[in-house]
Amino acid sequence: MSLVDLAAVSFAYGRGRSVLDGVDLRIEAGRNLGIVGESGSGKTTILRLMLGLARPTAGRIAFRGEPLDPGNRPFMRGFRRAVQAVFQDPYSSLDPRQKVADIIAEPLRSLKVETDVDAAVAGALASVDLPPDTAGRYPHEFSGGQRQRIAIARAIVSRPDLVLADEVVSALDLTTRIRIVDLLKTLSEKTTLVLVSHDIGFVALLCHDLVILEKGRIVEQGPARDILSAPRHPYTRRLLASTPRLADFA
Amino acid sequence: ADGGPDAVINIGSLYEPQNLDNTAGAGQGINEAFNGNVYEALFRLDDDGKVSPSLVKDYKVSDDGLTYTFTLQPGVTFHSGDPLTSADVKWSIERVTSADSKSSRKNSLKPIAAIETPDDATVVVKLSSRSISLPYNLSYVWVINDAAKDLQSAEDGTGPYALDGWQRGAQLAIKRFDKYWGPKPENGEVVFKYFTEATALNNALLTGAVDVITSVQSPDSLAQFKDNPDFTVAEGKSTTKLLLAYNDRVAPFDNVKVRKALARAVDDKKLLEAVWGDYGTLIGSFVPPTDPWYVDLTKVDAYDPESAKALLAEAGYPDGFTFTIDTPNYDPHPLAAQFLQGELAKVGVKVNINVITANEWYTKIYKAHDFQATLQEHVNHRDIVFYGNPDFYWGYDNPKVTELIKASEEAATVDEQTEKLKEANIQIAEDAASNWLYLYPQIVVSKTSVTGYPLNGLNSQFFSYGIKKAD
Amino acid sequence: MLAYVVRRTAILLVSVLIAAAVLFLLLRLLPGDPANALVSVGADADQIEAARRQVGSDLPIAAQFVRYLGQLGRFDLGASFVSGVPVLEEIGRRLTLTLPLTALAFLSAVLLALPLGILAAVKRDRWYGGLISIVSQFGVAVPVFWIGILLVTAFAVKLRLFPSSGFPPSGWRDPLTALHQLALPILTIALVMSASLIRYVRSATLDVIGSDYLRTARALGAGYGEALVRHGIRNGAVPVISILGIELASTLLGAVVVERVFSLPGLGSMLLSGIEQRDYPSVQGVLFVSTLLVLLVGFAADLTQRLVDPRLRGPSGARS
Amino acid sequence: MTDAAPALAPPASRRLTPAFLVGAALVGLHVAVGLLTLVWTPYDPAAMTGGRLAPPSLLHWAGTDRLGRDLFTEIMIGARIALAVGSGAVAIAAAIGVTVGLLAAFASRAVDDVLAATLDILIAFPTLLLAMLIVAAGDGANLGTAILAIGIAASAIVARLTRILARRVLAMDYITAARVSGTSWLGIVRIHVLPNIWPTLIVNFALQFGLAVIAEASLSYLGLGAPPPNASWGRLLQEAQATVYTAPFGAIAPGIALVSLVIGLNLFADGLRDVADPTRRRR
Amino acid sequence: MGDLLTIDDLSIRHAGRPLVSGVSLSVTAGERLGLIGESGSGKSLTALAAIGLLPEGMTASGSVRLAGREVIGAADRDVVGLRGTAVATIFQEPLTALDPLMRIGDQIAEVARRRARRDGRSLSRAGVAAEVTALMARVALPDPARLSRAYPHEMSGGQRQRAAIAMALACRPRLLIADEPTTALDVTTQAEVLKLLETLVREENMGLLFISHDLPVVGAAVDRVVVLRAGEMVEEGTVAEVFGRPRHPYTIGLVEAARAFDRAIGAAL
Ligand SMILES: Nc1ncnc2c1ncn2[C@@H]1O[C@H](COP(=O)(O)OP(=O)(O)OP(=O)(O)O)[C@@H](O)[C@H]1O
Ligand SMILES: Nc1ncnc2c1ncn2[C@@H]1O[C@H](COP(=O)(O)OP(=O)(O)OP(=O)(O)O)[C@@H](O)[C@H]1O
Ligand SMILES: [Mg+2]
Ligand SMILES: [Mg+2]
C-alpha cells in the first residue's frame, strides 16, 4: 500500500489564483521521491498539503488509504508520528529560546510517545553525527549545517515512516551540503524521504522517483534514472541544462 | 496701560460661572461678576454687611409685619432699553419661588404668599408669616426684565454694566451701561479673566495680564507681592468657614461629649497657620464676625488635648475610636484631613480619610446622609439657619435651637432677631454641633495703580463700579 | 489599495460606534449624578428631583442610551446640562484653540525631532550625538506640566518674553498675537513630544544606516549623505509615520494638561470642568470628538504609510 | 564528525553598557528605598515635626511641607507608591494586553479586524483621559482606581505590540515544525511564542512602567490621581506648586526623584533590550 | 595600464579577532577572478574592503589599490569618486539590496544620472529614460516600460538581480565585483544570470571579481580562482588547475563534493 496518495489535488491561497492544479502523486514506502521545479512552482505548497497544514481546495489526500482529516484526532496522532518534516531555513526552523534537547524532544512530548525521552534524544543526535553535549546547548551556538542536523534529528526522533524535506540544503555551502546528503542517505535506509528542491543534482543523489513541477502542474513523473537519461518535457531539459557541472571546467 | 474714567479693569478669578443664571447651578462666579454689576436687586448687601435699598426707593412694612409695600426707583431702564416696572419685579421673585425653581434661595423666600402690583412703580409682597430678613433675602433676587430670554447665556438687567462678551473658559467682559440710573462707574469696562490654577493666576498679576485678583488661595504666593511696591495686598473679611461636620445622628457623634472632646483635641491655630500662615481668623462657632449675631466663642472647647482625653473616657471611649472623614478632593480639605488625622491620633482617635469629588459629596453626604464626618467649606453670609433644620446633612437636632431660629425670623425687630440668633449661636457652640476650624481670610491683591475695589466680597460679590485705575 | 481603503474605512466606522457606546456606558455605569451640578447647599429634595428631571438622569439607562444614539445619528451631541449650550457648538469653538495648538506643537515637534534624531543616529559616536540621546532621555522622563511650569517661570515671569497664560479673546483674527500667546504652550508640548520622537527617528535612521540598499547605493558611487537623503528619508519615514499616529493621541492628552497650566479655553479645560460637573453631554462630546480625531489621524497615518510603502499596497498586503 | 562551526562573535551588544548599569542602579536604588519605607522612615510621615515649609537642613534633608512634615520621608514613601503604581499598572496591562494581543495574532482575518478596531479605540482613547474618566466617575478616587485606569490604557499598547511580535514568531518555520510535531496551539503559545516575545515585552514593560509613573503624576496634577494621604510624587509636586516661590525645594526634590526613576527605567529598558532581544543575536 | 584592483596582504580585524589575514590578489582589465570558500571564510569582507565599505568597527591593514589609488586609510570622500566609476558592486540578496520604496526605473536612473554628471555629460530627462530602457534591455529584462515602474517586491528574484546588474552597468565600471549574485536564485534563473554576466564582461572588457561558494558556478563565470578558508588564502590558479588538480586538502574536499553532484546527474546521462 502506498504511504501517501494525492488525487487531482488543486489549491489556491485565499481567493487568489490556484497554485496547484490537478496534482496526482503517489508515495511508495521505501522509494524516495524528489519534487523539482523552479521557484514558485508550488513545491512547498505540496508539502504543506501533505503535512495536513492546509487543505486542498479540490481533490483528495490519503495517508495509508485513510483520508487526511485534521479534525480526526486519533488519526492525526498516528499521522504526525509517522510523517515529519525538515525546512529550508536552518535559522528560522529552530526556536532560539529552547535547548536542543527540548527541540528534539518536542514531537515525543506533544504526541505523548511513551519512551525514554533522554535516550531517544541521544539516539537521534547520534544518528545525525552530533556529539551528546549538543543537547544542553542553544541553537545560536551552531552553524547552518549543524542546525540542519538538529532539525533532522527532531524529524526522526519519533521514528517516522516518511520525512518531508523542503530545500534542506539550498542555504548551505557545498561541503556542508554533501555531508547532509550523506546523512540523508543513511536515514533513507529506515524511512522514506520526499525531497523538494530546485536543484536537480541534489535530488538525483537520493531519490528513486522524480516529479517535475511547472507552475503548479506536474509535467513529468517517473523513475529518476529514466527522467535524467531521457528527459521528455522541454522544461525538464531546461532544468537539467541549467545545472552547472564541475566537469565542464575541469 | 490706559487708566482714567474709561479704563479697562482686568480682574483675575478662579471662579468662572457655568452659566449666567444664578438660579441654575451657575456657581459662585456668577455672583462675583453680575451681582450689583449687571443685575441689581431691590436691596443690596453692602461690602460691610449692611442691607441698603437699591432698586427700592422706599418701602413700608405693615404692623403685623405681613405686608411689605415697595416703591421702585423711577427712571430705571433695562440694558435692552425696556423700562423697569413692578411686573418685572414680580416675575423675577416668582422665578425663584416657583415650583420648579432650583435656586438655593427658594427656602428663604417661603413665607411669601402673594405678590401684587397695584401700579408700575409699586410692588406689594404678602407674607404668610413674619420674615424679618425679607429685605436681606431679596438682595439675592436679581431683578430681570420679564421679557428676557435665554438667561443662561444672555442677560437683561438694570446694573451699571451690560454683558459685552463671554468666551467660555477664558473671560467675561462687562461694559459700562450709559443709561444707568445711578452714579456712573469709575471705569469703562471690566473683564473677568478666569484661571484654573492659582499659580497661573498669580503669574498673570505678576506679568501685568490682570489688575486685581479677587481671592488669593495660598499665603505663600503673597510673598512675591507683599514686599513689592508695584502691588497692594489688602485683607478683608470673608464669610467662608472651614468645618468638620459630624453626622450628629450616628454614634459616637450623637454624644455631645465626644464632639466636645474632638473640638478640644484639635489645635485650630496650628492648622490655620499651616494653611494660611499669618492670615485667617479663628472662630468658635459657625458665625463669622460680619454677621450681626457674632459672639466671640473661641474660648468654648478651646484646644486642650488633656481634657479631650478625659472627656472621651467619660463618654465611654477611653481608648478612642475609629472614624472616617469624607474629604472633598480640592484644597485645603485633603491637607486639613491629614492634619486632623495627626491631631486626633494624639488622643487615641484613629481617622481614615476618604477623598471624594464635589459631585459625590452631594450624592453621598448631602442627599443620602451616608457618612460619619466630612470636611466642607460653607461660603455664605448669615447661614446659621442651617442649624435650625434637623434634616440638614449634619443632622444637628436641638429643639431649642430650632425654635430660636424659627422665632428669630418671625421677630418684630432686628434687635430681637439678633438677640435670638446670638442665643442660638452660643447653644450651637456649647453643643459643639460641628467642629469649626477657621474662617478663611479674604485677600485681594492688585496693582498699586488700581484702587476702589471691595475687600470683603460677601457672598462672593465683587462690585466693580468703584474701581479706578491711575493713568 | 481601494479595497484596503474600503476595509480600513469600515474598521474606522466600527471603531467610532464602539467608542460612542463605550463612552456612554462608562459614564453611566459609574456613580455620580449630573443633577448635583445644578443644586447647591440649601436645596431640598423636591429641587433635587427637579434637577434630575431636567438632565434626564431619572430615566432608565436604556432609555438614555436610545436617546443618545438618536442624537448621534443627527450629528447632535446634545446640550450641556449646566450651561444649556449645544455641545457641538461649544466644541467647535474650543477646537479653534486646541486644534491649532496641537497641530502646531505636533509640527514643531516633528521639525525638531527629525534633524536631531537623524543627527543622533548618524553622529552617535560624537559627543553631540550622544548628548542628543541623553537629553531626549530626560525629555521622555519629565512630566508635561513640570516643563510647562518651568517655561512659564523662566520666559514669562522672569524674562517677560511671553505671556504667562490665556488666549486673546480676538482669537486668530490677530494671528501674531495669538501665536505669541500660544508660544509657550506649543513649546511645552513640542519639547516633550519631540523627546520621544527623537528616539524613534534615531532608531529608524539606525535601521536605514545598517540596510543593504544603503550599502548598494554607496557601492555604486553615492556619497554617504546623498544616499541617506535619497533612500533614508522615505524608508525611515515608514515606521515613524505609524508612531506619529499614536503619538498624536498623547499630544492631545498633553494639550489637556497644558491647557490647565496655561489656563487656555480649549477642549481640555472643557473636559476638566465637564468632569467636575458631571456634565455628561460635554464630557461625552469632548471624549467622542477627541477619540474621533485620533482615529482619523490613525486612519490617515495608515493610508499615508501605504502610499509611501508600496509593499503594503498589494491585495495581500497584510497589516503589520 | 561535525561541521565547522562558524566562530560566532559574541554579539557585541551583549556587553552591559554603562547606561544600562546606571539605569539598573537608579531603579535598584528606588526599589531599595521603597522597600525600606515598609520598615523604616526617617520620621513618622504623619508627624508634624518641623516648622511650616522649613528649608532643607541637616534634620530635614528636603525641608518640610506646609504641615511641617518631613519632605524627605514623604519622597521616600513616594518611591514606594511610584513602584506600586508602575508595577500594578504594568501587571494589568500585561494581563489584558498579552491575552488580547495573542488572540489577535491567532485570529482569523475577520476577528482580527474587530480586535484591531478595538485596539485602535483603546489607543485613541488617550490614556490619561480614560484614567480621568474612571477616577473621576469612580467611587472616590483611590490609588487602586488610578492604577487600574493607567493599566487598562497601557494594555492597548501592549496588545498591539504582542500582536506584532507574536505574528512574527508565528511566521517562523519552527512553528510549522511544532505543528507538524503535533503540538497544540496552546502548547505553541506556551513553549514557543511566549518565551520568544517575552524579552521584547519585558523591555516594553519597563518603558510602560515609567510612563505609568508619569501618568500618575499628571493625574495628580489635575487633581485626579492618588488621593492623600498617599504621598505620591505627583501630589507632592502639585501641592508644592502653590509654594514654589517660598519653598522652591519642595517642588524640585520630588521632581528629581520622579525623573531619576523614569530615566533609570528607560536606560534599564534600553540596556535590557540589547541583552535580551534574541533577534539581535543573529547578525 | 595597471591593475584595476590590487590587494596586497590584506588583514581585517574586528574586536581584536582576525577575520581575514594576508589576502593578496589582483584583477586587470578583461580578467575574471573567482573568490571561493565556505560560508564565513571572509569572501564578502574582502570585497567590501576593496571598495572601502567595511562594516563599522572593523579595521583593515595591508594595501588595497583601486584604479591606482590606495583605499585603506583613505577618507571616505576620496574613495566615493572611485565607487561607481572604477568599480561597481552587486550583492547577494537582491531583495534587500534594492531600495524597497523606489521604482526600479528610478533606481537605475539615479545611478545613470550620477555617472553622467561625473563624466561631465549633461543628460536630459528623456536621455535618462532612454538610457534606463537601454540598460534594462541589456540585462534582458522583459517589457522595460512596465518593469521600470515596478517596485522590487513586485518582481521575481531573477528580475531583481538583473535590475541590480543594470544599476551596476549604469556605472560603466571598469571592474565589476559580484558577491554571490546567484545564490538566492533557482538553477534556471542562475544559469541565465551567469550567461548575462559573461557576455557583459566580455563585451565591455571589464574586470570581474566573482564571489561564490559554489564551485561549478564559479567555474562557469571566471578564468582564475582564489580559494579562501577561515580568512586565509589556501590556493590560487586557473580554473582548470585548481578544479582539475586541487592541491590543498580543503580544495580537494570541495572538488570531491562538486563531483558527487555531477555524478548524480551524469551517471544518468
Ligand atoms: N501564504 C501565501 N499566500 C498567497 N500566495 C502564496 C503563499 N505562499 C505561496 N504563495 C504562492 O504560491 C505559489 C507557490 O508557492 P510555493 O511556496 O509552493 O513555491 P515553491 O515551489 O516552494 O517555491 P520556492 O522554490 O521559491 O520555495 C507562488 O506563486 C507563491 O507566490
Ligand atoms: N558586521 C560584522 N561584525 C562582526 N563580524 C562579522 C561581521 N560581518 C562578518 N563578520 C564575520 O566575518 C567573517 C567573514 O564574513 P564574510 O561575510 O566575509 O563571509 P563570507 O565568506 O562572505 O560568507 P558567506 O558565504 O556566508 O557570505 C565571519 O566569521 C563573520 O562572522
Ligand atoms: Mg518553497
Ligand atoms: Mg558573503
GROMACS .gro file of C-alpha atoms in nm, chain B residues 103-323:
model
  221
  353SER     CA    1  -3.250   7.819   4.346
  354SER     CA    2  -3.086   7.770   4.682
  355ARG     CA    3  -3.278   8.079   4.796
  356LYS     CA    4  -3.615   7.925   4.740
  357ASN     CA    5  -3.650   7.817   5.101
  358SER     CA    6  -3.564   8.151   5.249
  359LEU     CA    7  -3.847   8.311   5.048
  360LYS     CA    8  -4.103   8.053   5.152
  361PRO     CA    9  -4.304   8.298   5.366
  362ILE     CA   10  -4.402   8.492   5.052
  363ALA     CA   11  -4.769   8.416   4.996
  364ALA     CA   12  -4.855   8.659   4.717
  365ILE     CA   13  -4.710   8.947   4.517
  366GLU     CA   14  -4.928   9.226   4.394
  367THR     CA   15  -4.854   9.507   4.153
  368PRO     CA   16  -5.108   9.783   4.203
  369ASP     CA   17  -4.916  10.009   3.966
  370ASP     CA   18  -4.598  10.014   3.766
  371ALA     CA   19  -4.395  10.162   4.049
  372THR     CA   20  -4.532   9.963   4.341
  373VAL     CA   21  -4.480   9.604   4.450
  374VAL     CA   22  -4.674   9.459   4.743
  375VAL     CA   23  -4.542   9.139   4.897
  376LYS     CA   24  -4.775   8.947   5.127
  377LEU     CA   25  -4.626   8.704   5.375
  378SER     CA   26  -4.779   8.403   5.543
  379SER     CA   27  -4.557   8.455   5.847
  380ARG     CA   28  -4.329   8.728   5.963
  381SER     CA   29  -3.989   8.737   5.792
  382ILE     CA   30  -3.754   8.989   5.940
  383SER     CA   31  -3.482   8.914   5.685
  384LEU     CA   32  -3.700   8.964   5.380
  385PRO     CA   33  -3.502   9.268   5.261
  386TYR     CA   34  -3.182   9.076   5.315
  387ASN     CA   35  -3.317   8.774   5.128
  388LEU     CA   36  -3.442   8.991   4.844
  389SER     CA   37  -3.090   9.117   4.796
  390TYR     CA   38  -3.023   8.785   4.626
  391VAL     CA   39  -3.308   8.812   4.387
  392TRP     CA   40  -3.197   8.969   4.062
  393VAL     CA   41  -3.445   9.195   3.900
  394ILE     CA   42  -3.466   9.082   3.541
  395ASN     CA   43  -3.670   9.209   3.251
  396ASP     CA   44  -3.971   8.977   3.232
  397ALA     CA   45  -3.933   8.974   2.853
  398ALA     CA   46  -3.580   8.840   2.870
  399LYS     CA   47  -3.496   8.509   2.709
  400ASP     CA   48  -3.217   8.257   2.743
  401LEU     CA   49  -3.090   8.373   3.079
  402GLN     CA   50  -2.826   8.102   3.077
  403SER     CA   51  -2.618   8.277   2.816
  404ALA     CA   52  -2.759   8.631   2.796
  405GLU     CA   53  -2.877   8.893   3.042
  406ASP     CA   54  -3.114   9.183   3.073
  407GLY     CA   55  -3.053   9.360   3.399
  408THR     CA   56  -3.051   9.714   3.525
  409GLY     CA   57  -2.696   9.734   3.659
  410PRO     CA   58  -2.422   9.984   3.576
  411TYR     CA   59  -2.268   9.736   3.334
  412ALA     CA   60  -2.403   9.528   3.049
  413LEU     CA   61  -2.260   9.199   2.932
  414ASP     CA   62  -2.017   9.259   2.649
  415GLY     CA   63  -1.894   8.912   2.567
  416TRP     CA   64  -1.825   8.577   2.723
  417GLN     CA   65  -1.555   8.343   2.594
  418ARG     CA   66  -1.626   8.029   2.787
  419GLY     CA   67  -1.321   7.902   2.963
  420ALA     CA   68  -1.142   8.233   2.924
  421GLN     CA   69  -1.313   8.555   3.016
  422LEU     CA   70  -1.628   8.751   3.063
  423ALA     CA   71  -1.644   9.120   2.979
  424ILE     CA   72  -1.895   9.373   3.106
  425LYS     CA   73  -1.915   9.723   2.967
  426ARG     CA   74  -2.041  10.045   3.122
  427PHE     CA   75  -2.411  10.095   3.057
  428ASP     CA   76  -2.460  10.455   2.957
  429LYS     CA   77  -2.827  10.480   3.050
  430TYR     CA   78  -2.767  10.360   3.405
  431TRP     CA   79  -2.997  10.527   3.652
  432GLY     CA   80  -2.741  10.567   3.928
  433PRO     CA   81  -2.391  10.711   3.955
  434LYS     CA   82  -2.161  10.646   3.664
  435PRO     CA   83  -1.893  10.379   3.723
  436GLU     CA   84  -1.534  10.491   3.764
  437ASN     CA   85  -1.419  10.276   3.474
  438GLY     CA   86  -1.530  10.193   3.123
  439GLU     CA   87  -1.515   9.818   3.115
  440VAL     CA   88  -1.441   9.527   3.344
  441VAL     CA   89  -1.303   9.198   3.220
  442PHE     CA   90  -1.312   8.894   3.443
  443LYS     CA   91  -1.036   8.659   3.335
  444TYR     CA   92  -1.070   8.302   3.452
  445PHE     CA   93  -0.796   8.070   3.561
  446THR     CA   94  -0.795   7.708   3.667
  447GLU     CA   95  -0.469   7.723   3.855
  448ALA     CA   96  -0.388   7.958   4.140
  449THR     CA   97  -0.027   7.972   4.024
  450ALA     CA   98  -0.131   8.081   3.677
  451LEU     CA   99  -0.350   8.348   3.832
  452ASN     CA  100  -0.064   8.487   4.038
  453ASN     CA  101   0.163   8.484   3.737
  454ALA     CA  102  -0.094   8.680   3.543
  455LEU     CA  103  -0.091   8.954   3.805
  456LEU     CA  104   0.289   8.946   3.823
  457THR     CA  105   0.319   8.987   3.449
  458GLY     CA  106   0.052   9.252   3.427
  459ALA     CA  107  -0.210   9.050   3.246
  460VAL     CA  108  -0.463   9.126   3.521
  461ASP     CA  109  -0.501   9.423   3.755
  462VAL     CA  110  -0.667   9.261   4.056
  463ILE     CA  111  -0.713   8.912   4.185
  464THR     CA  112  -1.029   8.862   4.383
  465SER     CA  113  -0.920   8.597   4.627
  466VAL     CA  114  -0.576   8.463   4.694
  467GLN     CA  115  -0.569   8.092   4.761
  468SER     CA  116  -0.246   8.045   4.948
  469PRO     CA  117  -0.034   8.273   5.162
  470ASP     CA  118   0.286   8.161   5.001
  471SER     CA  119   0.216   8.329   4.673
  472LEU     CA  120   0.176   8.657   4.863
  473ALA     CA  121   0.545   8.680   4.937
  474GLN     CA  122   0.614   8.796   4.585
  475PHE     CA  123   0.359   9.079   4.611
  476LYS     CA  124   0.399   9.191   4.968
  477ASP     CA  125   0.740   9.348   4.951
  478ASN     CA  126   0.689   9.481   4.603
  479PRO     CA  127   0.583   9.847   4.575
  480ASP     CA  128   0.405   9.772   4.247
  481PHE     CA  129   0.137   9.572   4.428
  482THR     CA  130  -0.109   9.625   4.710
  483VAL     CA  131  -0.212   9.337   4.934
  484ALA     CA  132  -0.536   9.402   5.119
  485GLU     CA  133  -0.707   9.177   5.369
  486GLY     CA  134  -1.082   9.191   5.406
  487LYS     CA  135  -1.329   8.979   5.596
  488SER     CA  136  -1.470   8.667   5.450
  489THR     CA  137  -1.768   8.453   5.540
  490THR     CA  138  -1.610   8.126   5.432
  491LYS     CA  139  -1.581   7.878   5.717
  492LEU     CA  140  -1.396   7.550   5.712
  493LEU     CA  141  -1.558   7.290   5.930
  494LEU     CA  142  -1.550   6.928   6.022
  495ALA     CA  143  -1.917   6.840   6.016
  496TYR     CA  144  -2.014   6.526   6.203
  497ASN     CA  145  -2.316   6.322   6.127
  498ASP     CA  146  -2.477   6.407   6.462
  499ARG     CA  147  -2.734   6.132   6.414
  500VAL     CA  148  -2.490   5.844   6.443
  501ALA     CA  149  -2.275   5.713   6.726
  502PRO     CA  150  -2.041   5.826   6.861
  503PHE     CA  151  -2.121   6.174   6.729
  504ASP     CA  152  -2.466   6.175   6.881
  505ASN     CA  153  -2.278   6.213   7.208
  506VAL     CA  154  -2.206   6.575   7.285
  507LYS     CA  155  -1.909   6.480   7.499
  508VAL     CA  156  -1.742   6.313   7.205
  509ARG     CA  157  -1.799   6.618   6.988
  510LYS     CA  158  -1.662   6.847   7.255
  511ALA     CA  159  -1.363   6.619   7.306
  512LEU     CA  160  -1.277   6.627   6.939
  513ALA     CA  161  -1.311   7.004   6.934
  514ARG     CA  162  -1.062   7.030   7.218
  515ALA     CA  163  -0.825   6.781   7.060
  516VAL     CA  164  -0.760   6.991   6.752
  517ASP     CA  165  -0.523   7.284   6.757
  518ASP     CA  166  -0.710   7.505   6.510
  519LYS     CA  167  -0.446   7.771   6.533
  520LYS     CA  168  -0.180   7.537   6.408
  521LEU     CA  169  -0.398   7.428   6.119
  522LEU     CA  170  -0.476   7.784   6.022
  523GLU     CA  171  -0.108   7.862   6.031
  524ALA     CA  172  -0.024   7.561   5.816
  525VAL     CA  173  -0.275   7.655   5.554
  526TRP     CA  174  -0.272   8.031   5.574
  527GLY     CA  175   0.045   8.136   5.753
  528ASP     CA  176  -0.032   8.467   5.926
  529TYR     CA  177  -0.373   8.512   5.764
  530GLY     CA  178  -0.722   8.400   5.852
  531THR     CA  179  -0.928   8.410   6.171
  532LEU     CA  180  -1.016   8.152   6.435
  533ILE     CA  181  -1.386   8.108   6.509
  534GLY     CA  182  -1.559   7.935   6.792
  535SER     CA  183  -1.878   7.868   6.602
  536PHE     CA  184  -2.040   7.889   6.264
  537VAL     CA  185  -2.091   8.266   6.280
  538PRO     CA  186  -1.832   8.500   6.129
  539PRO     CA  187  -1.770   8.847   6.272
  540THR     CA  188  -1.954   9.009   5.981
  541ASP     CA  189  -2.285   8.853   6.085
  542PRO     CA  190  -2.478   9.076   6.325
  543TRP     CA  191  -2.516   8.795   6.579
  544TYR     CA  192  -2.146   8.728   6.613
  545VAL     CA  193  -2.014   8.645   6.960
  546ASP     CA  194  -1.654   8.554   7.032
  547LEU     CA  195  -1.683   8.186   7.121
  548THR     CA  196  -1.325   8.080   7.061
  549LYS     CA  197  -1.288   8.001   7.431
  550VAL     CA  198  -1.558   7.735   7.414
  551ASP     CA  199  -1.388   7.399   7.379
  552ALA     CA  200  -1.052   7.562   7.315
  553TYR     CA  201  -0.751   7.347   7.239
  554ASP     CA  202  -0.683   7.120   7.536
  555PRO     CA  203  -0.586   6.765   7.448
  556GLU     CA  204  -0.573   6.652   7.811
  557SER     CA  205  -0.933   6.740   7.882
  558ALA     CA  206  -1.023   6.594   7.545
  559LYS     CA  207  -0.889   6.260   7.660
  560ALA     CA  208  -1.074   6.290   7.985
  561LEU     CA  209  -1.400   6.373   7.806
  562LEU     CA  210  -1.355   6.078   7.576
  563ALA     CA  211  -1.309   5.850   7.870
  564GLU     CA  212  -1.620   5.997   8.029
  565ALA     CA  213  -1.812   5.937   7.710
  566GLY     CA  214  -1.707   5.573   7.721
  567TYR     CA  215  -1.421   5.582   7.477
  568PRO     CA  216  -1.109   5.569   7.697
  569ASP     CA  217  -0.918   5.402   7.415
  570GLY     CA  218  -1.058   5.625   7.147
  571PHE     CA  219  -1.238   5.501   6.839
  572THR     CA  220  -1.204   5.499   6.462
  573PHE     CA  221  -1.400   5.701   6.211
   0.00000   0.00000   0.00000
